[in-house]
Short mmCIF file of C-alpha atoms in Angstrom, two decimals:
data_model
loop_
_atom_site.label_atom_id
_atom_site.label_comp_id
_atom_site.label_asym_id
_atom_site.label_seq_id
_atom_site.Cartn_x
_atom_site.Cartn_y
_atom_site.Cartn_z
CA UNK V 155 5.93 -13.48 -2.69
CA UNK V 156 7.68 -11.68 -5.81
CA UNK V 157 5.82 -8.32 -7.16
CA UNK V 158 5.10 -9.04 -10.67
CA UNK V 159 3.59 -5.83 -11.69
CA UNK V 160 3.99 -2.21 -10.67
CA UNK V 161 0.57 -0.64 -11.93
CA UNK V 162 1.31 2.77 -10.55
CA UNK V 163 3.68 4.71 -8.50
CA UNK V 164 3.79 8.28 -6.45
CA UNK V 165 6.76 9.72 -5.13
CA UNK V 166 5.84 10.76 -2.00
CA UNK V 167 8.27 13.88 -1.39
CA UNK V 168 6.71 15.51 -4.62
CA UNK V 169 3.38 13.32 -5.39
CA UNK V 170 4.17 13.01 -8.79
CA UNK V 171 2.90 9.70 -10.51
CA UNK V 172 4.66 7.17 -12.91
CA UNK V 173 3.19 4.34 -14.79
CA UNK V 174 4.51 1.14 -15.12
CA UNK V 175 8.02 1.38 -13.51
CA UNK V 176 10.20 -1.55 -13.62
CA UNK V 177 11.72 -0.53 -9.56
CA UNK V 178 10.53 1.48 -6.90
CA UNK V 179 13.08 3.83 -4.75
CA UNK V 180 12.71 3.92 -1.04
CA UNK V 181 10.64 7.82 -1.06
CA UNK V 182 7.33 5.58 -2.99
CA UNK V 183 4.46 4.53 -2.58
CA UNK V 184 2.64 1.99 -5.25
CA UNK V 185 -0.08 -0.04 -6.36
CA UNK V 186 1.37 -3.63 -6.97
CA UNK V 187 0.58 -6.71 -8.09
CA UNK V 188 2.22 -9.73 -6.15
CA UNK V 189 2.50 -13.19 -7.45
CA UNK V 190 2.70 -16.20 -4.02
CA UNK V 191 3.94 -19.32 -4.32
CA UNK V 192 1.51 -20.67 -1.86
CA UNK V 193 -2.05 -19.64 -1.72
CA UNK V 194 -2.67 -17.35 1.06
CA UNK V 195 -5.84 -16.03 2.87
CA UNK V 196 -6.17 -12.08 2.48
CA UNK V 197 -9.11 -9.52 2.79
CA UNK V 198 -9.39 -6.56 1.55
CA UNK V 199 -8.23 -3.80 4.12
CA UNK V 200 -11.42 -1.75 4.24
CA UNK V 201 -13.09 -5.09 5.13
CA UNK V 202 -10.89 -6.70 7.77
CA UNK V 203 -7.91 -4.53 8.51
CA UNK V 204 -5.92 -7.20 10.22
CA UNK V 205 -6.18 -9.51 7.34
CA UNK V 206 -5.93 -6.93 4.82
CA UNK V 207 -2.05 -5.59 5.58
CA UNK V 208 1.20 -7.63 4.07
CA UNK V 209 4.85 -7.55 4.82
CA UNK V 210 7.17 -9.09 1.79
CA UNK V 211 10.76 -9.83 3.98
CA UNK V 212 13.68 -12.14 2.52
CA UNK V 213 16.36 -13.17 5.50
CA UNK V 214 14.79 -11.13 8.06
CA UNK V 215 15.12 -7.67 5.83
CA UNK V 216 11.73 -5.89 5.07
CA UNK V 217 11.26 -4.82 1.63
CA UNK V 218 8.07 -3.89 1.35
CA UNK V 219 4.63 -3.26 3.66
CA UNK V 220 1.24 -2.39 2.60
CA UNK V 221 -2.48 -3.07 2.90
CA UNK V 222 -5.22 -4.98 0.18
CA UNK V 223 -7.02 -2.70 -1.41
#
């Protein structure tokens, strides 16, 4: 998976919010839009919680974690 869009960030040391970054730094949090290769099955957190958290890794390094909203 690739994020293709970064809708909204908040910095979560001062809870400012940006819109439309280009990058996030490691202290934010963000609403994101993620483009798959492959279709994959997903629910929406408040629905199914197990199905409705993601982990995007590359070579075994996390780079990102969340949940569907």
């Amino acid at each position: 998976g690739r994020i293709t869009q970064i809708s909204e960030s908040i910095d979560t040391q001062t809870f400012e919010t940006y819109k439309e970054q280009k990058r996030l730094n490691q202290t934010e949090a963000a609403s994101v839009t993620i483009g798959l290769d492959k279709p994959v099955v997903v629910e929406r957190f408040q629905d199914l919680n197990n199905l409705g958290r993601f982990i995007l890794q590359k070579y075994n390094k996390v780079y990102a974690v969340g949940i569907i909203l």
